[in-house]
PDB file of C-alpha atoms in Angstrom:
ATOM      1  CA  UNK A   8     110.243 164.192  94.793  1.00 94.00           C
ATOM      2  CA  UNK A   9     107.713 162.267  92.577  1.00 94.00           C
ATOM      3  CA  UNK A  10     103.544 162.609  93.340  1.00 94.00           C
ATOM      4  CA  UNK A  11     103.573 159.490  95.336  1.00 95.00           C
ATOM      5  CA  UNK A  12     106.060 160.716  97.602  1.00 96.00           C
ATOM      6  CA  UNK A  13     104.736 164.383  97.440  1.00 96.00           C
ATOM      7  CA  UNK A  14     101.371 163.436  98.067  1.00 97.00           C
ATOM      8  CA  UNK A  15     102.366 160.957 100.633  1.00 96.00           C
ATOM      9  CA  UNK A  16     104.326 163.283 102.566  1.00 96.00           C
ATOM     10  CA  UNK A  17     100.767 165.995 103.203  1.00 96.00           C
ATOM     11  CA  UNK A  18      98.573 163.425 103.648  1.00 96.00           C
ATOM     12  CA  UNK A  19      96.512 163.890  99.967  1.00 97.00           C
ATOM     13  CA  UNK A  20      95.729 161.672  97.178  1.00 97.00           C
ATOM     14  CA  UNK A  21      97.509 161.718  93.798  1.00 95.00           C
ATOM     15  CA  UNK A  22      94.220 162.901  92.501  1.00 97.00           C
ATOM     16  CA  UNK A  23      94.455 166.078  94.574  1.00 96.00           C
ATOM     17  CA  UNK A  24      97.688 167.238  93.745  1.00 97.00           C
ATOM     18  CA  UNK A  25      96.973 166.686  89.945  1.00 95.00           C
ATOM     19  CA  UNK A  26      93.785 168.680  90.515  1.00 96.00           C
ATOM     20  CA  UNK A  27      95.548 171.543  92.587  1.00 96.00           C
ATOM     21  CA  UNK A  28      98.265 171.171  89.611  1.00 95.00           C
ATOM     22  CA  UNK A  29      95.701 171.177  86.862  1.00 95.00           C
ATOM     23  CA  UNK A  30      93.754 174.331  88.366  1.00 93.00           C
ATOM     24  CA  UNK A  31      97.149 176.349  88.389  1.00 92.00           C
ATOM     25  CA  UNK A  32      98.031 175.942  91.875  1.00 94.00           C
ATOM     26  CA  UNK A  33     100.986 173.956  91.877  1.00 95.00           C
ATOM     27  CA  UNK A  34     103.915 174.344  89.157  1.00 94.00           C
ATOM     28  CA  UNK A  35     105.823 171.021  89.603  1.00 96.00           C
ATOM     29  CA  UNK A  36     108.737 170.591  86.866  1.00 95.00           C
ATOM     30  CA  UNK A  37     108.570 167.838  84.324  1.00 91.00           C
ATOM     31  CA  UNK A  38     111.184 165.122  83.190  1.00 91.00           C
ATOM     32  CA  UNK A  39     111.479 164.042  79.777  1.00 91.00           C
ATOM     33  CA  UNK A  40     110.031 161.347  80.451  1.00 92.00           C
ATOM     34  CA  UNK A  41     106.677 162.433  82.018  1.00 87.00           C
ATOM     35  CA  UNK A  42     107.005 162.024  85.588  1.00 91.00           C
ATOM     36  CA  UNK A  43     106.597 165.832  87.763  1.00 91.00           C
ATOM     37  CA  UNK A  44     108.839 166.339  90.146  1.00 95.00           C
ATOM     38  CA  UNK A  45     107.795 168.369  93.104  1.00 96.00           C
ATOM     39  CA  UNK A  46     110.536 170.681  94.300  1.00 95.00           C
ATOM     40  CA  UNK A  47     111.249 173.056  97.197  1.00 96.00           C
ATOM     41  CA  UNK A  48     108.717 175.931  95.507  1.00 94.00           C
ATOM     42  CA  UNK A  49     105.480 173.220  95.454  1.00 96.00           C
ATOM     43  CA  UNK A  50     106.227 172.274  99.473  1.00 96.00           C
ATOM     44  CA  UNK A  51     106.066 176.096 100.070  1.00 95.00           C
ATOM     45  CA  UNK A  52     103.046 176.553  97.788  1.00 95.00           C
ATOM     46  CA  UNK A  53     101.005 173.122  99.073  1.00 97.00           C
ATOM     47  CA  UNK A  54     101.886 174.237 102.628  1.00 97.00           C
ATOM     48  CA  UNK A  55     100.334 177.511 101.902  1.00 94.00           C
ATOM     49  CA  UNK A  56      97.280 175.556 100.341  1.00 96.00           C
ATOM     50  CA  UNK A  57      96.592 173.752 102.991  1.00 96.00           C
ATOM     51  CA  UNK A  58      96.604 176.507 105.692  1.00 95.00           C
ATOM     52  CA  UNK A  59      94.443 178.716 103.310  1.00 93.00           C
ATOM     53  CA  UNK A  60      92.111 175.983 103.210  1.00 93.00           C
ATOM     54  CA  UNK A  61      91.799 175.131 106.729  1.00 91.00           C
ATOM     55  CA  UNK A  62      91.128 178.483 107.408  1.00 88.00           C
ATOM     56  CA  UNK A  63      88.395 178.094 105.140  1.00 87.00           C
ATOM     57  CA  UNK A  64      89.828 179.847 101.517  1.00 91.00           C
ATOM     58  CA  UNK A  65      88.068 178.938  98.691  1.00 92.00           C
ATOM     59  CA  UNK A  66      90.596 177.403  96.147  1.00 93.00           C
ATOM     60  CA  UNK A  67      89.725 180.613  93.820  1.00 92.00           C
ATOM     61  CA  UNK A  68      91.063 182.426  96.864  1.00 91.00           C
ATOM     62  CA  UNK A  69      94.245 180.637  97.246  1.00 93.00           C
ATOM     63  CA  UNK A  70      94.698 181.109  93.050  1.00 92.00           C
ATOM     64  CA  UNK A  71      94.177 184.904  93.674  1.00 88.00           C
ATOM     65  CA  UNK A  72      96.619 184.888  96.298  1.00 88.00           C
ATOM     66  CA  UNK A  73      99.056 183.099  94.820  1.00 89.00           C
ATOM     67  CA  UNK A  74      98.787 184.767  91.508  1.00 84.00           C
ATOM     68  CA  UNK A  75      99.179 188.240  93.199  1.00 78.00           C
ATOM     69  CA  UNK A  76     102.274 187.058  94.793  1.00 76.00           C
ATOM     70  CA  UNK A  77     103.674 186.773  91.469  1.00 74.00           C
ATOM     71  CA  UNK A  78     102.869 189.586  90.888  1.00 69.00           C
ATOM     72  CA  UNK A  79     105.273 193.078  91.376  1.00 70.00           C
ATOM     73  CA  UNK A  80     104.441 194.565  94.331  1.00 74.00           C
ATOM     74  CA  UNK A  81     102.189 197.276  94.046  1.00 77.00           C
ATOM     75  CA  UNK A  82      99.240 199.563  95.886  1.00 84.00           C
ATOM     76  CA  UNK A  83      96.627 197.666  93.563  1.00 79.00           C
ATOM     77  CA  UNK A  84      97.813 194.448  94.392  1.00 75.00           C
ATOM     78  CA  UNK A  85      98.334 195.203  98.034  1.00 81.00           C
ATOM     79  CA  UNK A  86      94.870 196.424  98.527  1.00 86.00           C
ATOM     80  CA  UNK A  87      92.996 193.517  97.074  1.00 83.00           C
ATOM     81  CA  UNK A  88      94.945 191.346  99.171  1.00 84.00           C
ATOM     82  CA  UNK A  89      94.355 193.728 102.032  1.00 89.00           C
ATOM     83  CA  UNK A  90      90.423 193.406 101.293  1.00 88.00           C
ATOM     84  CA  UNK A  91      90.133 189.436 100.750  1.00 86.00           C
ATOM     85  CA  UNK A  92      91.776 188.879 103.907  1.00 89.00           C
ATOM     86  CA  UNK A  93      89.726 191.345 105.429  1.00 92.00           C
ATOM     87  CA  UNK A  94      86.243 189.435 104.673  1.00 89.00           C
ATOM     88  CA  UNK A  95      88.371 185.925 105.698  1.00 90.00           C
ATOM     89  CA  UNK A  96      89.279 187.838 109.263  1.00 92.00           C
ATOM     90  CA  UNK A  97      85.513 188.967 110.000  1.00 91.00           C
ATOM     91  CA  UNK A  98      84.436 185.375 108.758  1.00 87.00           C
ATOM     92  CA  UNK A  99      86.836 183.590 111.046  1.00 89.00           C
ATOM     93  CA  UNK A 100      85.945 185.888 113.643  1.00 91.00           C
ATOM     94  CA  UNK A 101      82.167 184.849 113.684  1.00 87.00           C
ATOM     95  CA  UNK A 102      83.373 180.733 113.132  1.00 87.00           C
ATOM     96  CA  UNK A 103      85.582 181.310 116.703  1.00 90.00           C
ATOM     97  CA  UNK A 104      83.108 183.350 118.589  1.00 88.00           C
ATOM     98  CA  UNK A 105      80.689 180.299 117.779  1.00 87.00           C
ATOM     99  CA  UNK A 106      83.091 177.620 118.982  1.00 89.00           C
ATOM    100  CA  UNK A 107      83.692 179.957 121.567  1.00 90.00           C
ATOM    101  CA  UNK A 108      80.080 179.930 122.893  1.00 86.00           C
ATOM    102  CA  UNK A 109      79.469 176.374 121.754  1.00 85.00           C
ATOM    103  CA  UNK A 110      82.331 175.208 124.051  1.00 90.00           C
ATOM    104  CA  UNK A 111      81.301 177.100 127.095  1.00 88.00           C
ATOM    105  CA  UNK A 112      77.287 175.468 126.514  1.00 84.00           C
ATOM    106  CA  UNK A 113      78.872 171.974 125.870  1.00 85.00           C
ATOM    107  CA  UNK A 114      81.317 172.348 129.055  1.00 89.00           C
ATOM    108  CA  UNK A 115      77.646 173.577 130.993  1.00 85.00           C
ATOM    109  CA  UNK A 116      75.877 170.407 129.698  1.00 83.00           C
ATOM    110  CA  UNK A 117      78.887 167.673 130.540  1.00 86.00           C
ATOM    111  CA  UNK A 118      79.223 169.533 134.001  1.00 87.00           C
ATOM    112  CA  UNK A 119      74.903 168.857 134.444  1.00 82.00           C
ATOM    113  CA  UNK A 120      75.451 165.273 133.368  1.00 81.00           C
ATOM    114  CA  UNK A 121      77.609 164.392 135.304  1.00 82.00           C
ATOM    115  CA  UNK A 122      76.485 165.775 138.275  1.00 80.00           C
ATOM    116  CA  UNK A 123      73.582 163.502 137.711  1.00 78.00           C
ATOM    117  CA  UNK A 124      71.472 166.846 136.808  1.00 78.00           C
ATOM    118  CA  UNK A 125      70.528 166.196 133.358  1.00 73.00           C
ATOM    119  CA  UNK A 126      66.932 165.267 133.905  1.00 76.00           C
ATOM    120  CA  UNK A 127      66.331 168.646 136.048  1.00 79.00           C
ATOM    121  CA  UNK A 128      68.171 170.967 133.286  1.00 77.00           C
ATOM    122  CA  UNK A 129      66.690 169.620 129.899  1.00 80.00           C
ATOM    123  CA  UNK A 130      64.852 172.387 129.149  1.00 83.00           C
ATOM    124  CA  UNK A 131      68.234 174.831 130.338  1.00 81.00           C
ATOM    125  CA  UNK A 132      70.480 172.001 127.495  1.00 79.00           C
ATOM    126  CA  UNK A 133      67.709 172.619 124.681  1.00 83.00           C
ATOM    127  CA  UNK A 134      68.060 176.348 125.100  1.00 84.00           C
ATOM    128  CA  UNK A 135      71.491 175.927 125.101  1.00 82.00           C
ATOM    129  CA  UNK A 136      71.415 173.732 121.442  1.00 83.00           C
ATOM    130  CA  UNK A 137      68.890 176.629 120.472  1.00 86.00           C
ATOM    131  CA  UNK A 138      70.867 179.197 120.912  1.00 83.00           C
ATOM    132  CA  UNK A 139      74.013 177.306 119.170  1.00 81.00           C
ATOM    133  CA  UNK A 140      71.530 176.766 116.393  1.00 85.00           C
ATOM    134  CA  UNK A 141      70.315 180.115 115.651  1.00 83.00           C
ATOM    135  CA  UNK A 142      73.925 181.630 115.990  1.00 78.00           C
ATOM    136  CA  UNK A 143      75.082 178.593 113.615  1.00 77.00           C
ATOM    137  CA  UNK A 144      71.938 180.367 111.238  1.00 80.00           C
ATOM    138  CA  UNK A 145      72.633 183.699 111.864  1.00 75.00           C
ATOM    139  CA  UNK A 146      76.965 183.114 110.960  1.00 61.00           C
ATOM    140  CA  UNK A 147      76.175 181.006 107.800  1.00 58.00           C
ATOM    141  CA  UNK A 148      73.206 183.669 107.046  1.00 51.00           C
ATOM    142  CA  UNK A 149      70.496 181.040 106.603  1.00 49.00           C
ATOM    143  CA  UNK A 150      67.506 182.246 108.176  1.00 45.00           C
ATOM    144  CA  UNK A 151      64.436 180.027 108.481  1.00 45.00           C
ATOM    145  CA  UNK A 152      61.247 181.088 109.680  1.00 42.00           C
ATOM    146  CA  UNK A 153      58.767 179.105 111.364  1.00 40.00           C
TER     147      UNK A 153
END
């Protein structure tokens, strides 16, 4: 398929699949007469993109990955894949026991509100956004002091 088509089909711009393309992401094939044409091999590779990155892989990452694919398999290569994803697991971990906690305070404050308690629990809702704050700090590793 053409980039129109290809970039219409995962919901990105032209622009982003000539960036992911010029950055050595994607390897479409090219007609004599110019146009790329996006086969099989790119839907598998801008699939694996775009899961990387919602997951929250840097695009150097996903080149990394992608390049050690490539690659012969090997105890070298199979280790620094082993420790990347190792630092993405422990990161995600943190993000979901977050949400996790954020969820359970923002299910506490809907359940106050509209029980007509809000007024009565303010100060228990603030502690709640502190606490959602300084865990937000403590995962990103911004501290602030007062």
């Amino acid at each position: 398929m053409l980039i129109k088509q290809f970039a219409t089909k995962y919901n990105l711009s032209t622009d982003t699949v000539r960036y992911y393309e010029k950055e050595g992401l994607l390897h479409p094939t090219k007609r004599d007469n110019g146009y790329r044409v996006y086969d099989v091999t790119c839907e598998h590779t801008i699939k694996f993109i775009l899961v990387l990155r919602q997951l929250g892989f840097t695009l150097q990452e996903i080149k990394q990955l992608l390049t050690l694919e490539q690659k012969p398999t090997s105890n070298a290569c199979n280790q620094q894949t082993v420790q990347l994803f190792s630092t993405k697991i422990a990161h995600i971990e943190k993000q979901l026991f977050f949400y996790q906690q954020a969820l359970q305070s923002l299910q506490l404050t809907q359940t106050l509100m509209a029980d007509g308690k809000y007024a009565e629990n303010k100060l228990v809702i603030g502690s709640l956004i502190e606490d959602m704050y300084n865990k937000l700090q403590e995962g990103s590793g911004h501290h602030e002091t007062a």
